[in-house]
Amino acid sequence: IHVLIQLNQIPDTKAREELEKVGIILLDYVPENSWIATISGEALIPKESLAAIRWIGPISPTDKISPALQKKPDIPRVRKPDGQVLLQVKYFRDVPLEEVKSSLASLGVTLLREDPDFHSLKILAAEGEIERIAREDYIQWIEEAPPPPVPHNEGCRSNTGVNVVQGPPDNLSGAGVDAG
């Protein structure tokens, strides 16, 4: 299971290895000596390891949903007329992609794009299903899907000042100028 865990101090390599031996794998750092972690179902945490742990707690579904999405924004590119919404879903890096895809399919989610390098998926789901998706242990974060990329080259020449160099006066040759 994925949990939030706070340790008394940031562990060195040896301390991390000791935690891994008892089934606690630290994934992502959260400020103030805390991590998102995986705890193995078979984990038996010995008393010595408990001394390093200040607090362990669950990650609630609302902790996984972006505040903007919780406010139910009315953005046409995200909300479709049929009540479905375009979402960007991040899953924990220790969960296999095929497992995530299979589970989401069983929830009736339409997979639109996968980005395994960033452990992210773009999906289409019913708005009422967002919290249900967030209840899945493998889900780390849900937010509105970003807008499609658009080129922004129009201001490139003026932003870099090339018009000044290429335009008058004609005596600008670039001789003796080093650029990096």
GROMACS .gro file of C-alpha atoms in nm:
model
  180
    1ILE     CA    1   0.000   0.000   0.000
    2HIS     CA    2   0.105   0.360  -0.051
    3VAL     CA    3   0.123   0.579   0.257
    4LEU     CA    4   0.268   0.902   0.390
    5ILE     CA    5   0.549   0.841   0.634
    6GLN     CA    6   0.741   1.091   0.843
    7LEU     CA    7   1.079   0.995   0.983
    8ASN     CA    8   1.266   1.156   1.268
    9GLN     CA    9   1.545   1.249   1.029
   10ILE     CA   10   1.639   1.211   0.664
   11PRO     CA   11   1.779   0.858   0.632
   12ASP     CA   12   2.122   0.786   0.493
   13THR     CA   13   2.180   0.495   0.253
   14LYS     CA   14   2.217   0.243   0.535
   15ALA     CA   15   1.895   0.356   0.705
   16ARG     CA   16   1.705   0.337   0.373
   17GLU     CA   17   1.834  -0.017   0.321
   18GLU     CA   18   1.719  -0.114   0.671
   19LEU     CA   19   1.372   0.024   0.596
   20GLU     CA   20   1.362  -0.168   0.267
   21LYS     CA   21   1.453  -0.490   0.449
   22VAL     CA   22   1.138  -0.457   0.659
   23GLY     CA   23   0.920  -0.375   0.357
   24ILE     CA   24   0.916   0.007   0.357
   25ILE     CA   25   1.030   0.166   0.030
   26LEU     CA   26   1.060   0.544   0.023
   27LEU     CA   27   0.942   0.683  -0.313
   28ASP     CA   28   0.900   1.061  -0.325
   29TYR     CA   29   1.014   1.318  -0.070
   30VAL     CA   30   0.758   1.549   0.087
   31PRO     CA   31   0.895   1.839   0.296
   32GLU     CA   32   0.968   1.804   0.665
   33ASN     CA   33   1.131   1.458   0.662
   34SER     CA   34   0.830   1.290   0.500
   35TRP     CA   35   0.789   1.060   0.203
   36ILE     CA   36   0.531   0.889  -0.003
   37ALA     CA   37   0.621   0.527   0.057
   38THR     CA   38   0.519   0.174  -0.024
   39ILE     CA   39   0.469  -0.069   0.260
   40SER     CA   40   0.472  -0.434   0.162
   41GLY     CA   41   0.170  -0.637   0.268
   42GLU     CA   42   0.404  -0.880   0.443
   43ALA     CA   43   0.593  -0.607   0.629
   44LEU     CA   44   0.673  -0.685   0.989
   45ILE     CA   45   0.833  -0.374   1.127
   46PRO     CA   46   1.070  -0.454   1.413
   47LYS     CA   47   1.090  -0.234   1.718
   48GLU     CA   48   1.432  -0.096   1.613
   49SER     CA   49   1.290   0.035   1.282
   50LEU     CA   50   0.991   0.190   1.457
   51ALA     CA   51   1.230   0.421   1.644
   52ALA     CA   52   1.313   0.596   1.313
   53ILE     CA   53   0.944   0.649   1.228
   54ARG     CA   54   0.765   0.953   1.364
   55TRP     CA   55   0.429   0.899   1.188
   56ILE     CA   56   0.260   0.680   0.922
   57GLY     CA   57  -0.078   0.757   0.771
   58PRO     CA   58  -0.298   0.689   0.471
   59ILE     CA   59  -0.317   0.905   0.160
   60SER     CA   60  -0.680   1.011   0.131
   61PRO     CA   61  -0.855   1.030  -0.207
   62THR     CA   62  -0.898   1.408  -0.173
   63ASP     CA   63  -0.520   1.441  -0.124
   64LYS     CA   64  -0.483   1.296  -0.474
   65ILE     CA   65  -0.719   1.537  -0.655
   66SER     CA   66  -0.595   1.882  -0.757
   67PRO     CA   67  -0.772   2.172  -0.580
   68ALA     CA   68  -0.872   2.319  -0.917
   69LEU     CA   69  -1.041   1.993  -1.013
   70GLN     CA   70  -1.217   1.970  -0.677
   71LYS     CA   71  -1.382   2.306  -0.750
   72LYS     CA   72  -1.536   2.149  -1.064
   73PRO     CA   73  -1.423   2.414  -1.314
   74ASP     CA   74  -1.626   2.469  -1.626
   75ILE     CA   75  -1.355   2.464  -1.891
   76PRO     CA   76  -1.483   2.357  -2.233
   77ARG     CA   77  -1.160   2.183  -2.335
   78VAL     CA   78  -1.175   1.967  -2.019
   79ARG     CA   79  -1.548   1.911  -1.972
   80LYS     CA   80  -1.725   1.739  -2.258
   81PRO     CA   81  -2.100   1.783  -2.331
   82ASP     CA   82  -2.169   1.422  -2.230
   83GLY     CA   83  -2.046   1.490  -1.873
   84GLN     CA   84  -1.704   1.332  -1.915
   85VAL     CA   85  -1.383   1.514  -1.831
   86LEU     CA   86  -1.031   1.500  -1.972
   87LEU     CA   87  -0.788   1.415  -1.693
   88GLN     CA   88  -0.416   1.375  -1.644
   89VAL     CA   89  -0.352   1.089  -1.401
   90LYS     CA   90  -0.016   1.020  -1.240
   91TYR     CA   91   0.040   0.673  -1.096
   92PHE     CA   92   0.306   0.559  -0.850
   93ARG     CA   93   0.631   0.461  -1.017
   94ASP     CA   94   0.645   0.124  -0.842
   95VAL     CA   95   0.321   0.009  -1.009
   96PRO     CA   96   0.342  -0.159  -1.353
   97LEU     CA   97   0.172   0.033  -1.634
   98GLU     CA   98  -0.024  -0.273  -1.750
   99GLU     CA   99  -0.172  -0.312  -1.402
  100VAL     CA  100  -0.281   0.054  -1.401
  101LYS     CA  101  -0.435   0.031  -1.750
  102SER     CA  102  -0.623  -0.288  -1.664
  103SER     CA  103  -0.763  -0.142  -1.344
  104LEU     CA  104  -0.870   0.183  -1.509
  105ALA     CA  105  -1.041  -0.011  -1.788
  106SER     CA  106  -1.241  -0.201  -1.524
  107LEU     CA  107  -1.355   0.138  -1.389
  108GLY     CA  108  -1.490   0.233  -1.734
  109VAL     CA  109  -1.217   0.487  -1.807
  110THR     CA  110  -1.108   0.558  -2.164
  111LEU     CA  111  -0.731   0.572  -2.206
  112LEU     CA  112  -0.628   0.842  -2.454
  113ARG     CA  113  -0.250   0.865  -2.414
  114GLU     CA  114   0.016   0.704  -2.201
  115ASP     CA  115   0.347   0.851  -2.097
  116PRO     CA  116   0.530   0.574  -1.910
  117ASP     CA  117   0.848   0.782  -1.866
  118PHE     CA  118   0.653   1.021  -1.643
  119HIS     CA  119   0.413   0.756  -1.502
  120SER     CA  120   0.126   0.953  -1.644
  121LEU     CA  121  -0.189   0.886  -1.846
  122LYS     CA  122  -0.438   1.110  -2.021
  123ILE     CA  123  -0.786   0.968  -1.972
  124LEU     CA  124  -1.152   1.044  -2.035
  125ALA     CA  125  -1.381   0.962  -1.742
  126ALA     CA  126  -1.724   1.049  -1.608
  127GLU     CA  127  -1.703   1.347  -1.374
  128GLY     CA  128  -1.873   1.149  -1.097
  129GLU     CA  129  -1.597   0.886  -1.111
  130ILE     CA  130  -1.304   1.112  -1.018
  131GLU     CA  131  -1.313   1.032  -0.648
  132ARG     CA  132  -1.360   0.661  -0.720
  133ILE     CA  133  -1.048   0.670  -0.938
  134ALA     CA  134  -0.862   0.854  -0.660
  135ARG     CA  135  -0.950   0.575  -0.415
  136GLU     CA  136  -0.732   0.335  -0.614
  137ASP     CA  137  -0.406   0.278  -0.427
  138TYR     CA  138  -0.187   0.310  -0.740
  139ILE     CA  139  -0.314   0.663  -0.818
  140GLN     CA  140  -0.080   0.939  -0.701
  141TRP     CA  141  -0.239   1.253  -0.852
  142ILE     CA  142  -0.533   1.359  -1.071
  143GLU     CA  143  -0.565   1.695  -1.245
  144GLU     CA  144  -0.723   1.852  -1.550
  145ALA     CA  145  -0.555   1.747  -1.873
  146PRO     CA  146  -0.331   2.022  -2.006
  147PRO     CA  147  -0.433   2.202  -2.324
  148PRO     CA  148  -0.293   2.070  -2.651
  149PRO     CA  149   0.050   2.209  -2.735
  150VAL     CA  150   0.068   2.505  -2.972
  151PRO     CA  151   0.373   2.660  -3.136
  152HIS     CA  152   0.491   2.991  -2.992
  153ASN     CA  153   0.748   3.083  -3.255
  154GLU     CA  154   0.580   3.409  -3.361
  155GLY     CA  155   0.767   3.619  -3.105
  156CYS     CA  156   1.094   3.431  -3.143
  157ARG     CA  157   1.270   3.688  -3.366
  158SER     CA  158   1.174   3.990  -3.157
  159ASN     CA  159   1.244   3.811  -2.826
  160THR     CA  160   1.599   3.724  -2.932
  161GLY     CA  161   1.670   4.057  -3.103
  162VAL     CA  162   1.771   3.912  -3.440
  163ASN     CA  163   1.585   4.184  -3.630
  164VAL     CA  164   1.830   4.442  -3.494
  165VAL     CA  165   2.128   4.243  -3.621
  166GLN     CA  166   1.978   4.162  -3.960
  167GLY     CA  167   1.830   4.501  -4.032
  168PRO     CA  168   1.994   4.839  -4.098
  169PRO     CA  169   2.253   4.969  -4.048
  170ASP     CA  170   2.440   4.760  -4.302
  171ASN     CA  171   2.773   4.796  -4.125
  172LEU     CA  172   2.694   4.515  -3.876
  173SER     CA  173   2.894   4.214  -3.987
  174GLY     CA  174   2.940   4.023  -3.662
  175ALA     CA  175   3.317   4.029  -3.700
  176GLY     CA  176   3.499   4.001  -3.367
  177VAL     CA  177   3.186   3.891  -3.177
  178ASP     CA  178   3.191   3.565  -2.985
  179ALA     CA  179   2.856   3.403  -2.906
  180GLY     CA  180   2.788   3.108  -2.686
   0.00000   0.00000   0.00000
